[in-house]
Amino acid sequence: MSQARATQVPFYIHISYLFVGLLLSFALLSSWQQYQTTTRMLKQTADQQFRLAVESATEEIREIYHSGARSSELMAQHELMRARTLDERLQALPYLVASLRHNPILTAQYIGYDTGDFFMVRTYGQNKVLQQRFQPPVGTEWIVQSITYPQGQLRGEYLFFDQDLHLLEQRVDERYRFDPRLRDWYQVQGQPQTLKVTAPYFFASSGQTGITFSRLAANHKAVVGSDVRLERINTFLLRHKITPDTRLALLDSQQRVLASQKGVPELTRGGDGQWRLPELSHYDPNVLLNLVGQQTGHAGSASTFANGQGEQWEGMVQPLRLPGMPAMTLAMATPHAELMAEAVNERNRGILVSLGLLVFGVLMAIWLSHKASRPINALSDEVQKIEQFQFDEPLHVRSNIREIARLADGLGSMKQTIHRFMSLSQALASERNFGQLLARILNELGAVSLAEGGVIFITSADGQALEAAQYFWQGPAQPADERAQLIALASEHAVASALREGETLRRLSPAQFTQDFPLLPAAERELTQLTLPLRNRDGALVGVLALALDEAKRPSAELLAFVETIAATAAVAVDTQRLINEQKTLLEAFIQLIAGAIDAKSPYTGGHCQRVPELTKMLARAAERQTQGPFAGFSLSEAQWEELHIAAWLHDCGKVTTPEYVVDKATKLETLYDRIHEVRMRFEVLKRDAELAYWQAVAAGGDVPALQTELAAQLAALDDDFAFVATCNEGGEFMAPEKITRLQQIAQRTWRRTLSDRIGIAHEEKQRKARSPEPALPVLEPLLADRPEHLIERSAREQLAADNPWGFKVNVPEALYNRGELYNLSVARGTLSAEERYKINEHIIQTIIMLEKLPFPRHLRQVPEIAGGHHEKMDGSGYPKRLRREEMSVPARMMAIADIFEALTAVDRPYKKGKTLSEALKIMSFMVKDQHIDAELFALFLQEGIYRQYAERFMQAEQIDEVDIQQYMPA
């Protein structure tokens, strides 16, 4: 023992000395070498960066020149040179606009004719100078200036166009007098191949400074020109400021500043009164003047120089020689400190990193050496981690003491076992897919027990048999196939008998194994069957796990206990997931029960609630298949598919609140029955009254033939009036104003009522009649009337405030129903009054209210939004929330298309004939143009052939005709 203790010397001090010495030596050598190398590279990198910036800026200036030259040359060949009138010249407007759009350096293009005519197109671009000068109308993008001489009189005018070249205003300006022949740029007559580039000057129209490229037209009767503002050249130069204080200047041959980093140079008035560009000696005397004045830094080579204050700068001067232009020079200078700042910072950061690594290395050396002498403390820390359920880090403890080493090994094994158990338990608890859960249990327990293969069984619904669900053999688990057999618990099957006898391990002969496990390969040797019953919290059998083990790998008692513990945890997970699946199945059955009840409630809906979900999901699956286009990134998770499924099935659940007699209303006077029968009875009373009056007149000695003629006329008139009222009641024709006038005339007829209409009726109707006093009997009443009791008031519960919590934006009729006879018979089209039409549309309001009251779990929170959006329109004119396209989810827009297509093609609705494919798609194409349905989804609906897939499943053969979908596809 004393000898062992002697070997356990605190060795970490000597190790620390060695590590610190080595790290310090390496850090010093590395830092010195890095400093020398970085210093050399900094200068080379800075010089190269400077040369690239100057070369790039020079190339862009050349490109500005070539672009202006090309534009002028192309314009000189255009037919515009032969145009004689403004209308002919405007035909070239698209060409000139395209040229200006593709040449952003140009501000205007124009042509001057030898007749004195002038035609210019300029960009507007919200330029304040142009705005103040021209006062253009709103939306102006292009301004045309024209000088013509109709009938020898000068006519100056401005034309303003929007971005699509629509004329906004044409303005004649008598003050606009301009002769291009007097301009400097026009003086190229007799020089057909010469490109003239003017010196900078004031543009007459915009009051800005620039240069002009001009060339003689091909017919020698006009001169074309292109303007470039110095501001545009300045913009290009500013791109190449490599540091904040970089100085750039474009100089002419007399060292006058054409453009610089300060902006467009302001012209100065000379002693002769002429405006000139500023000279470099006055513009930047300290830096650029020193650079241009020295011999170095020219012809594309960078050099270092000092400014007036002695500061170090890096500079370069680049001559520019372009055809047709005077010589120019590009001068560029940058403070040496700024140019080298990033590189110096990078060098300093490298030194700091090296120092940091050195300090870190020293500390690590001390810490590692010190830790090597503290194995007991390390084991104590690991025990605390186990107590705190921290299993992420593996156990790494080494020691020369045998007992400590064995303790470390044992503690590490225990930690791994607990970690594996916890991880498996957590994985089983979080798995939502029942099939994947069973596969996970089988794979994990098979791996733990070192099994060759196995099968997991689930108890049948009656609890009397076992059904194979998953199996594996030397690989991952997979679902059971048709070879699986139902195993009765009372049978002599190896698994059933092991359960009855409580036998966990059982030897199986090759023949018995092959017979009882048809899903697994035939055995060639004896195997051990490990039977693990899966029981829930109540002890009921929910499944069985049967594993096939090699005889040489029979599990130890410790491993068997561990496997049985995992199996108990797995049983709880299986039972929980099975209960969840059963609840989902119950919910699904309840949802379909509601949808079926809605469809069965009225023949007008047929199987609508069953077909819309199928069509919606067909469209969603097609969107998921897209790899490009607007739906390339569209995908639905398993929870979102469930959400879409439920929303589609419940999209019309609010229809349970819609009265059947409103949905099925076939005539205008129909409620629970057709009130045309009451009206007919009144006509019968009038006819009886006419006959009674006839006989009374005969009895009084009247002229019988005359009386008969009068009676026949009265009866014929009554018959004709009733036939007219009955026709109006059918609602098949449009109610023109003259028809409504005739109705009102018929209503003025009266009939005599001798019995009270306030007895034998419901209490609610008595309350409505009480709004007016009861007249004395007998009483004469109109043949048709809108009475106070016909108005059924909307209760407070049915009111919908403008700031309602659901965000509905609908026009709610004042009355709940209006059963006035004249009011209903006067409905212009169809049979529904405004109140009844609102009642039908209200089903979507009730759908949203009903669904939002349901406590959906988090992954189903969007069900009300998806189900309640299928009557919205992309332009915001739909109902009930008037949502626009961007306010709706993609599934909601999908359901809108599915709902419309199903309604158009349905054949189980008694009030209409189902549309053919071509008819339905044509109607929907109009809805796309009107922004009622989503154009992108409709295009997907067509190009993926969803309409035809649906037709083959749900439509009749005579409805499926040929459709040319290309006419409906977006261009």
JSON list of N, CA, C and O in Angstrom, two decimals, residues 13-58:
[
{"chain": "A", "resi": 13, "resn": "ILE", "atom": "N", "xyz": [1.92, 19.46, -11.09]},
{"chain": "A", "resi": 13, "resn": "ILE", "atom": "CA", "xyz": [2.76, 20.66, -11.06]},
{"chain": "A", "resi": 13, "resn": "ILE", "atom": "C", "xyz": [3.84, 20.57, -12.13]},
{"chain": "A", "resi": 13, "resn": "ILE", "atom": "O", "xyz": [4.06, 21.52, -12.91]},
{"chain": "A", "resi": 14, "resn": "HIS", "atom": "N", "xyz": [4.51, 19.41, -12.22]},
{"chain": "A", "resi": 14, "resn": "HIS", "atom": "CA", "xyz": [5.55, 19.25, -13.23]},
{"chain": "A", "resi": 14, "resn": "HIS", "atom": "C", "xyz": [4.96, 19.29, -14.65]},
{"chain": "A", "resi": 14, "resn": "HIS", "atom": "O", "xyz": [5.57, 19.86, -15.57]},
{"chain": "A", "resi": 15, "resn": "ILE", "atom": "N", "xyz": [3.77, 18.71, -14.83]},
{"chain": "A", "resi": 15, "resn": "ILE", "atom": "CA", "xyz": [3.12, 18.73, -16.15]},
{"chain": "A", "resi": 15, "resn": "ILE", "atom": "C", "xyz": [2.76, 20.16, -16.54]},
{"chain": "A", "resi": 15, "resn": "ILE", "atom": "O", "xyz": [2.92, 20.58, -17.70]},
{"chain": "A", "resi": 16, "resn": "SER", "atom": "N", "xyz": [2.31, 20.93, -15.55]},
{"chain": "A", "resi": 16, "resn": "SER", "atom": "CA", "xyz": [1.95, 22.32, -15.84]},
{"chain": "A", "resi": 16, "resn": "SER", "atom": "C", "xyz": [3.15, 23.12, -16.31]},
{"chain": "A", "resi": 16, "resn": "SER", "atom": "O", "xyz": [3.07, 23.90, -17.27]},
{"chain": "A", "resi": 17, "resn": "TYR", "atom": "N", "xyz": [4.33, 22.93, -15.66]},
{"chain": "A", "resi": 17, "resn": "TYR", "atom": "CA", "xyz": [5.53, 23.63, -16.07]},
{"chain": "A", "resi": 17, "resn": "TYR", "atom": "C", "xyz": [5.89, 23.31, -17.53]},
{"chain": "A", "resi": 17, "resn": "TYR", "atom": "O", "xyz": [6.22, 24.20, -18.32]},
{"chain": "A", "resi": 18, "resn": "LEU", "atom": "N", "xyz": [5.83, 22.05, -17.87]},
{"chain": "A", "resi": 18, "resn": "LEU", "atom": "CA", "xyz": [6.20, 21.63, -19.22]},
{"chain": "A", "resi": 18, "resn": "LEU", "atom": "C", "xyz": [5.24, 22.22, -20.26]},
{"chain": "A", "resi": 18, "resn": "LEU", "atom": "O", "xyz": [5.68, 22.77, -21.28]},
{"chain": "A", "resi": 19, "resn": "PHE", "atom": "N", "xyz": [3.92, 22.11, -20.01]},
{"chain": "A", "resi": 19, "resn": "PHE", "atom": "CA", "xyz": [2.93, 22.63, -20.96]},
{"chain": "A", "resi": 19, "resn": "PHE", "atom": "C", "xyz": [3.05, 24.14, -21.13]},
{"chain": "A", "resi": 19, "resn": "PHE", "atom": "O", "xyz": [3.00, 24.67, -22.25]},
{"chain": "A", "resi": 20, "resn": "VAL", "atom": "N", "xyz": [3.24, 24.85, -20.02]},
{"chain": "A", "resi": 20, "resn": "VAL", "atom": "CA", "xyz": [3.33, 26.31, -20.11]},
{"chain": "A", "resi": 20, "resn": "VAL", "atom": "C", "xyz": [4.57, 26.72, -20.90]},
{"chain": "A", "resi": 20, "resn": "VAL", "atom": "O", "xyz": [4.52, 27.63, -21.75]},
{"chain": "A", "resi": 21, "resn": "GLY", "atom": "N", "xyz": [5.70, 26.06, -20.66]},
{"chain": "A", "resi": 21, "resn": "GLY", "atom": "CA", "xyz": [6.92, 26.40, -21.39]},
{"chain": "A", "resi": 21, "resn": "GLY", "atom": "C", "xyz": [6.78, 26.17, -22.88]},
{"chain": "A", "resi": 21, "resn": "GLY", "atom": "O", "xyz": [7.17, 27.01, -23.70]},
{"chain": "A", "resi": 22, "resn": "LEU", "atom": "N", "xyz": [6.24, 25.03, -23.27]},
{"chain": "A", "resi": 22, "resn": "LEU", "atom": "CA", "xyz": [6.07, 24.72, -24.69]},
{"chain": "A", "resi": 22, "resn": "LEU", "atom": "C", "xyz": [5.10, 25.70, -25.36]},
{"chain": "A", "resi": 22, "resn": "LEU", "atom": "O", "xyz": [5.36, 26.20, -26.47]},
{"chain": "A", "resi": 23, "resn": "LEU", "atom": "N", "xyz": [3.98, 25.99, -24.71]},
{"chain": "A", "resi": 23, "resn": "LEU", "atom": "CA", "xyz": [2.99, 26.89, -25.31]},
{"chain": "A", "resi": 23, "resn": "LEU", "atom": "C", "xyz": [3.55, 28.30, -25.46]},
{"chain": "A", "resi": 23, "resn": "LEU", "atom": "O", "xyz": [3.32, 28.98, -26.47]},
{"chain": "A", "resi": 24, "resn": "LEU", "atom": "N", "xyz": [4.30, 28.76, -24.45]},
{"chain": "A", "resi": 24, "resn": "LEU", "atom": "CA", "xyz": [4.85, 30.10, -24.50]},
{"chain": "A", "resi": 24, "resn": "LEU", "atom": "C", "xyz": [5.87, 30.24, -25.63]},
{"chain": "A", "resi": 24, "resn": "LEU", "atom": "O", "xyz": [5.85, 31.22, -26.38]},
{"chain": "A", "resi": 25, "resn": "SER", "atom": "N", "xyz": [6.73, 29.26, -25.80]},
{"chain": "A", "resi": 25, "resn": "SER", "atom": "CA", "xyz": [7.72, 29.30, -26.87]},
{"chain": "A", "resi": 25, "resn": "SER", "atom": "C", "xyz": [7.04, 29.30, -28.24]},
{"chain": "A", "resi": 25, "resn": "SER", "atom": "O", "xyz": [7.39, 30.08, -29.14]},
{"chain": "A", "resi": 26, "resn": "PHE", "atom": "N", "xyz": [6.06, 28.44, -28.40]},
{"chain": "A", "resi": 26, "resn": "PHE", "atom": "CA", "xyz": [5.36, 28.35, -29.68]},
{"chain": "A", "resi": 26, "resn": "PHE", "atom": "C", "xyz": [4.63, 29.66, -29.99]},
{"chain": "A", "resi": 26, "resn": "PHE", "atom": "O", "xyz": [4.64, 30.15, -31.12]},
{"chain": "A", "resi": 27, "resn": "ALA", "atom": "N", "xyz": [4.00, 30.26, -28.98]},
{"chain": "A", "resi": 27, "resn": "ALA", "atom": "CA", "xyz": [3.24, 31.49, -29.20]},
{"chain": "A", "resi": 27, "resn": "ALA", "atom": "C", "xyz": [4.15, 32.63, -29.61]},
{"chain": "A", "resi": 27, "resn": "ALA", "atom": "O", "xyz": [3.83, 33.42, -30.50]},
{"chain": "A", "resi": 28, "resn": "LEU", "atom": "N", "xyz": [5.34, 32.74, -28.98]},
{"chain": "A", "resi": 28, "resn": "LEU", "atom": "CA", "xyz": [6.24, 33.83, -29.32]},
{"chain": "A", "resi": 28, "resn": "LEU", "atom": "C", "xyz": [6.75, 33.70, -30.75]},
{"chain": "A", "resi": 28, "resn": "LEU", "atom": "O", "xyz": [6.77, 34.67, -31.51]},
{"chain": "A", "resi": 29, "resn": "LEU", "atom": "N", "xyz": [7.16, 32.50, -31.13]},
{"chain": "A", "resi": 29, "resn": "LEU", "atom": "CA", "xyz": [7.67, 32.30, -32.49]},
{"chain": "A", "resi": 29, "resn": "LEU", "atom": "C", "xyz": [6.56, 32.52, -33.53]},
{"chain": "A", "resi": 29, "resn": "LEU", "atom": "O", "xyz": [6.77, 33.16, -34.57]},
{"chain": "A", "resi": 30, "resn": "SER", "atom": "N", "xyz": [5.38, 32.03, -33.23]},
{"chain": "A", "resi": 30, "resn": "SER", "atom": "CA", "xyz": [4.27, 32.15, -34.19]},
{"chain": "A", "resi": 30, "resn": "SER", "atom": "C", "xyz": [3.84, 33.60, -34.36]},
{"chain": "A", "resi": 30, "resn": "SER", "atom": "O", "xyz": [3.58, 34.06, -35.48]},
{"chain": "A", "resi": 31, "resn": "SER", "atom": "N", "xyz": [3.80, 34.34, -33.27]},
{"chain": "A", "resi": 31, "resn": "SER", "atom": "CA", "xyz": [3.37, 35.74, -33.34]},
{"chain": "A", "resi": 31, "resn": "SER", "atom": "C", "xyz": [4.36, 36.58, -34.13]},
{"chain": "A", "resi": 31, "resn": "SER", "atom": "O", "xyz": [3.98, 37.44, -34.93]},
{"chain": "A", "resi": 32, "resn": "TRP", "atom": "N", "xyz": [5.68, 36.36, -33.92]},
{"chain": "A", "resi": 32, "resn": "TRP", "atom": "CA", "xyz": [6.69, 37.13, -34.63]},
{"chain": "A", "resi": 32, "resn": "TRP", "atom": "C", "xyz": [6.62, 36.85, -36.14]},
{"chain": "A", "resi": 32, "resn": "TRP", "atom": "O", "xyz": [6.64, 37.76, -36.95]},
{"chain": "A", "resi": 33, "resn": "GLN", "atom": "N", "xyz": [6.46, 35.59, -36.50]},
{"chain": "A", "resi": 33, "resn": "GLN", "atom": "CA", "xyz": [6.38, 35.23, -37.91]},
{"chain": "A", "resi": 33, "resn": "GLN", "atom": "C", "xyz": [5.10, 35.79, -38.55]},
{"chain": "A", "resi": 33, "resn": "GLN", "atom": "O", "xyz": [5.12, 36.30, -39.67]},
{"chain": "A", "resi": 34, "resn": "GLN", "atom": "N", "xyz": [3.99, 35.73, -37.82]},
{"chain": "A", "resi": 34, "resn": "GLN", "atom": "CA", "xyz": [2.73, 36.23, -38.35]},
{"chain": "A", "resi": 34, "resn": "GLN", "atom": "C", "xyz": [2.79, 37.75, -38.55]},
{"chain": "A", "resi": 34, "resn": "GLN", "atom": "O", "xyz": [2.27, 38.28, -39.54]},
{"chain": "A", "resi": 35, "resn": "TYR", "atom": "N", "xyz": [3.42, 38.45, -37.64]},
{"chain": "A", "resi": 35, "resn": "TYR", "atom": "CA", "xyz": [3.53, 39.91, -37.75]},
{"chain": "A", "resi": 35, "resn": "TYR", "atom": "C", "xyz": [4.32, 40.30, -38.99]},
{"chain": "A", "resi": 35, "resn": "TYR", "atom": "O", "xyz": [3.91, 41.19, -39.76]},
{"chain": "A", "resi": 36, "resn": "GLN", "atom": "N", "xyz": [5.46, 39.64, -39.25]},
{"chain": "A", "resi": 36, "resn": "GLN", "atom": "CA", "xyz": [6.28, 39.97, -40.41]},
{"chain": "A", "resi": 36, "resn": "GLN", "atom": "C", "xyz": [5.53, 39.67, -41.71]},
{"chain": "A", "resi": 36, "resn": "GLN", "atom": "O", "xyz": [5.53, 40.48, -42.65]},
{"chain": "A", "resi": 37, "resn": "THR", "atom": "N", "xyz": [4.89, 38.51, -41.77]},
{"chain": "A", "resi": 37, "resn": "THR", "atom": "CA", "xyz": [4.18, 38.13, -43.00]},
{"chain": "A", "resi": 37, "resn": "THR", "atom": "C", "xyz": [2.99, 39.03, -43.26]},
{"chain": "A", "resi": 37, "resn": "THR", "atom": "O", "xyz": [2.74, 39.48, -44.39]},
{"chain": "A", "resi": 38, "resn": "THR", "atom": "N", "xyz": [2.22, 39.33, -42.22]},
{"chain": "A", "resi": 38, "resn": "THR", "atom": "CA", "xyz": [1.02, 40.16, -42.39]},
{"chain": "A", "resi": 38, "resn": "THR", "atom": "C", "xyz": [1.39, 41.56, -42.84]},
{"chain": "A", "resi": 38, "resn": "THR", "atom": "O", "xyz": [0.71, 42.15, -43.68]},
{"chain": "A", "resi": 39, "resn": "THR", "atom": "N", "xyz": [2.48, 42.11, -42.31]},
{"chain": "A", "resi": 39, "resn": "THR", "atom": "CA", "xyz": [2.89, 43.48, -42.69]},
{"chain": "A", "resi": 39, "resn": "THR", "atom": "C", "xyz": [3.18, 43.56, -44.19]},
{"chain": "A", "resi": 39, "resn": "THR", "atom": "O", "xyz": [2.80, 44.51, -44.87]},
{"chain": "A", "resi": 40, "resn": "ARG", "atom": "N", "xyz": [3.90, 42.54, -44.73]},
{"chain": "A", "resi": 40, "resn": "ARG", "atom": "CA", "xyz": [4.18, 42.54, -46.17]},
{"chain": "A", "resi": 40, "resn": "ARG", "atom": "C", "xyz": [2.90, 42.40, -46.99]},
{"chain": "A", "resi": 40, "resn": "ARG", "atom": "O", "xyz": [2.72, 43.07, -48.01]},
{"chain": "A", "resi": 41, "resn": "MET", "atom": "N", "xyz": [1.98, 41.55, -46.54]},
{"chain": "A", "resi": 41, "resn": "MET", "atom": "CA", "xyz": [0.77, 41.29, -47.31]},
{"chain": "A", "resi": 41, "resn": "MET", "atom": "C", "xyz": [-0.19, 42.49, -47.28]},
{"chain": "A", "resi": 41, "resn": "MET", "atom": "O", "xyz": [-0.95, 42.72, -48.22]},
{"chain": "A", "resi": 42, "resn": "LEU", "atom": "N", "xyz": [-0.14, 43.25, -46.16]},
{"chain": "A", "resi": 42, "resn": "LEU", "atom": "CA", "xyz": [-1.05, 44.39, -46.05]},
{"chain": "A", "resi": 42, "resn": "LEU", "atom": "C", "xyz": [-0.81, 45.39, -47.16]},
{"chain": "A", "resi": 42, "resn": "LEU", "atom": "O", "xyz": [-1.74, 45.90, -47.82]},
{"chain": "A", "resi": 43, "resn": "LYS", "atom": "N", "xyz": [0.48, 45.70, -47.39]},
{"chain": "A", "resi": 43, "resn": "LYS", "atom": "CA", "xyz": [0.83, 46.69, -48.41]},
{"chain": "A", "resi": 43, "resn": "LYS", "atom": "C", "xyz": [0.44, 46.19, -49.80]},
{"chain": "A", "resi": 43, "resn": "LYS", "atom": "O", "xyz": [-0.13, 46.92, -50.62]},
{"chain": "A", "resi": 44, "resn": "GLN", "atom": "N", "xyz": [0.72, 44.92, -50.08]},
{"chain": "A", "resi": 44, "resn": "GLN", "atom": "CA", "xyz": [0.40, 44.36, -51.40]},
{"chain": "A", "resi": 44, "resn": "GLN", "atom": "C", "xyz": [-1.11, 44.35, -51.64]},
{"chain": "A", "resi": 44, "resn": "GLN", "atom": "O", "xyz": [-1.58, 44.71, -52.71]},
{"chain": "A", "resi": 45, "resn": "THR", "atom": "N", "xyz": [-1.87, 43.95, -50.62]},
{"chain": "A", "resi": 45, "resn": "THR", "atom": "CA", "xyz": [-3.32, 43.90, -50.77]},
{"chain": "A", "resi": 45, "resn": "THR", "atom": "C", "xyz": [-3.92, 45.28, -50.97]},
{"chain": "A", "resi": 45, "resn": "THR", "atom": "O", "xyz": [-4.82, 45.47, -51.80]},
{"chain": "A", "resi": 46, "resn": "ALA", "atom": "N", "xyz": [-3.43, 46.28, -50.20]},
{"chain": "A", "resi": 46, "resn": "ALA", "atom": "CA", "xyz": [-3.96, 47.63, -50.33]},
{"chain": "A", "resi": 46, "resn": "ALA", "atom": "C", "xyz": [-3.69, 48.19, -51.72]},
{"chain": "A", "resi": 46, "resn": "ALA", "atom": "O", "xyz": [-4.56, 48.80, -52.35]},
{"chain": "A", "resi": 47, "resn": "ASP", "atom": "N", "xyz": [-2.46, 47.99, -52.26]},
{"chain": "A", "resi": 47, "resn": "ASP", "atom": "CA", "xyz": [-2.13, 48.49, -53.59]},
{"chain": "A", "resi": 47, "resn": "ASP", "atom": "C", "xyz": [-3.00, 47.83, -54.65]},
{"chain": "A", "resi": 47, "resn": "ASP", "atom": "O", "xyz": [-3.50, 48.47, -55.58]},
{"chain": "A", "resi": 48, "resn": "GLN", "atom": "N", "xyz": [-3.18, 46.53, -54.54]},
{"chain": "A", "resi": 48, "resn": "GLN", "atom": "CA", "xyz": [-4.00, 45.82, -55.53]},
{"chain": "A", "resi": 48, "resn": "GLN", "atom": "C", "xyz": [-5.45, 46.30, -55.48]},
{"chain": "A", "resi": 48, "resn": "GLN", "atom": "O", "xyz": [-6.09, 46.50, -56.52]},
{"chain": "A", "resi": 49, "resn": "GLN", "atom": "N", "xyz": [-5.98, 46.49, -54.27]},
{"chain": "A", "resi": 49, "resn": "GLN", "atom": "CA", "xyz": [-7.36, 46.96, -54.13]},
{"chain": "A", "resi": 49, "resn": "GLN", "atom": "C", "xyz": [-7.53, 48.34, -54.75]},
{"chain": "A", "resi": 49, "resn": "GLN", "atom": "O", "xyz": [-8.53, 48.63, -55.43]},
{"chain": "A", "resi": 50, "resn": "PHE", "atom": "N", "xyz": [-6.52, 49.19, -54.59]},
{"chain": "A", "resi": 50, "resn": "PHE", "atom": "CA", "xyz": [-6.60, 50.54, -55.13]},
{"chain": "A", "resi": 50, "resn": "PHE", "atom": "C", "xyz": [-6.60, 50.52, -56.66]},
{"chain": "A", "resi": 50, "resn": "PHE", "atom": "O", "xyz": [-7.38, 51.19, -57.32]},
{"chain": "A", "resi": 51, "resn": "ARG", "atom": "N", "xyz": [-5.69, 49.70, -57.23]},
{"chain": "A", "resi": 51, "resn": "ARG", "atom": "CA", "xyz": [-5.64, 49.62, -58.69]},
{"chain": "A", "resi": 51, "resn": "ARG", "atom": "C", "xyz": [-6.94, 49.08, -59.27]},
{"chain": "A", "resi": 51, "resn": "ARG", "atom": "O", "xyz": [-7.43, 49.57, -60.29]},
{"chain": "A", "resi": 52, "resn": "LEU", "atom": "N", "xyz": [-7.54, 48.08, -58.63]},
{"chain": "A", "resi": 52, "resn": "LEU", "atom": "CA", "xyz": [-8.79, 47.52, -59.13]},
{"chain": "A", "resi": 52, "resn": "LEU", "atom": "C", "xyz": [-9.90, 48.54, -59.10]},
{"chain": "A", "resi": 52, "resn": "LEU", "atom": "O", "xyz": [-10.73, 48.63, -60.02]},
{"chain": "A", "resi": 53, "resn": "ALA", "atom": "N", "xyz": [-9.96, 49.36, -58.03]},
{"chain": "A", "resi": 53, "resn": "ALA", "atom": "CA", "xyz": [-11.01, 50.38, -57.92]},
{"chain": "A", "resi": 53, "resn": "ALA", "atom": "C", "xyz": [-10.88, 51.41, -59.01]},
{"chain": "A", "resi": 53, "resn": "ALA", "atom": "O", "xyz": [-11.85, 51.82, -59.65]},
{"chain": "A", "resi": 54, "resn": "VAL", "atom": "N", "xyz": [-9.62, 51.89, -59.28]},
{"chain": "A", "resi": 54, "resn": "VAL", "atom": "CA", "xyz": [-9.40, 52.89, -60.32]},
{"chain": "A", "resi": 54, "resn": "VAL", "atom": "C", "xyz": [-9.73, 52.32, -61.69]},
{"chain": "A", "resi": 54, "resn": "VAL", "atom": "O", "xyz": [-10.39, 52.95, -62.53]},
{"chain": "A", "resi": 55, "resn": "GLU", "atom": "N", "xyz": [-9.30, 51.08, -61.95]},
{"chain": "A", "resi": 55, "resn": "GLU", "atom": "CA", "xyz": [-9.57, 50.46, -63.25]},
{"chain": "A", "resi": 55, "resn": "GLU", "atom": "C", "xyz": [-11.07, 50.28, -63.46]},
{"chain": "A", "resi": 55, "resn": "GLU", "atom": "O", "xyz": [-11.59, 50.50, -64.56]},
{"chain": "A", "resi": 56, "resn": "SER", "atom": "N", "xyz": [-11.79, 49.86, -62.40]},
{"chain": "A", "resi": 56, "resn": "SER", "atom": "CA", "xyz": [-13.24, 49.67, -62.52]},
{"chain": "A", "resi": 56, "resn": "SER", "atom": "C", "xyz": [-13.95, 50.98, -62.78]},
{"chain": "A", "resi": 56, "resn": "SER", "atom": "O", "xyz": [-14.85, 51.07, -63.63]},
{"chain": "A", "resi": 57, "resn": "ALA", "atom": "N", "xyz": [-13.56, 52.05, -62.05]},
{"chain": "A", "resi": 57, "resn": "ALA", "atom": "CA", "xyz": [-14.18, 53.36, -62.27]},
{"chain": "A", "resi": 57, "resn": "ALA", "atom": "C", "xyz": [-13.90, 53.86, -63.67]},
{"chain": "A", "resi": 57, "resn": "ALA", "atom": "O", "xyz": [-14.77, 54.42, -64.35]},
{"chain": "A", "resi": 58, "resn": "THR", "atom": "N", "xyz": [-12.64, 53.65, -64.15]},
{"chain": "A", "resi": 58, "resn": "THR", "atom": "CA", "xyz": [-12.30, 54.07, -65.51]},
{"chain": "A", "resi": 58, "resn": "THR", "atom": "C", "xyz": [-13.13, 53.32, -66.54]},
{"chain": "A", "resi": 58, "resn": "THR", "atom": "O", "xyz": [-13.62, 53.90, -67.51]}
]
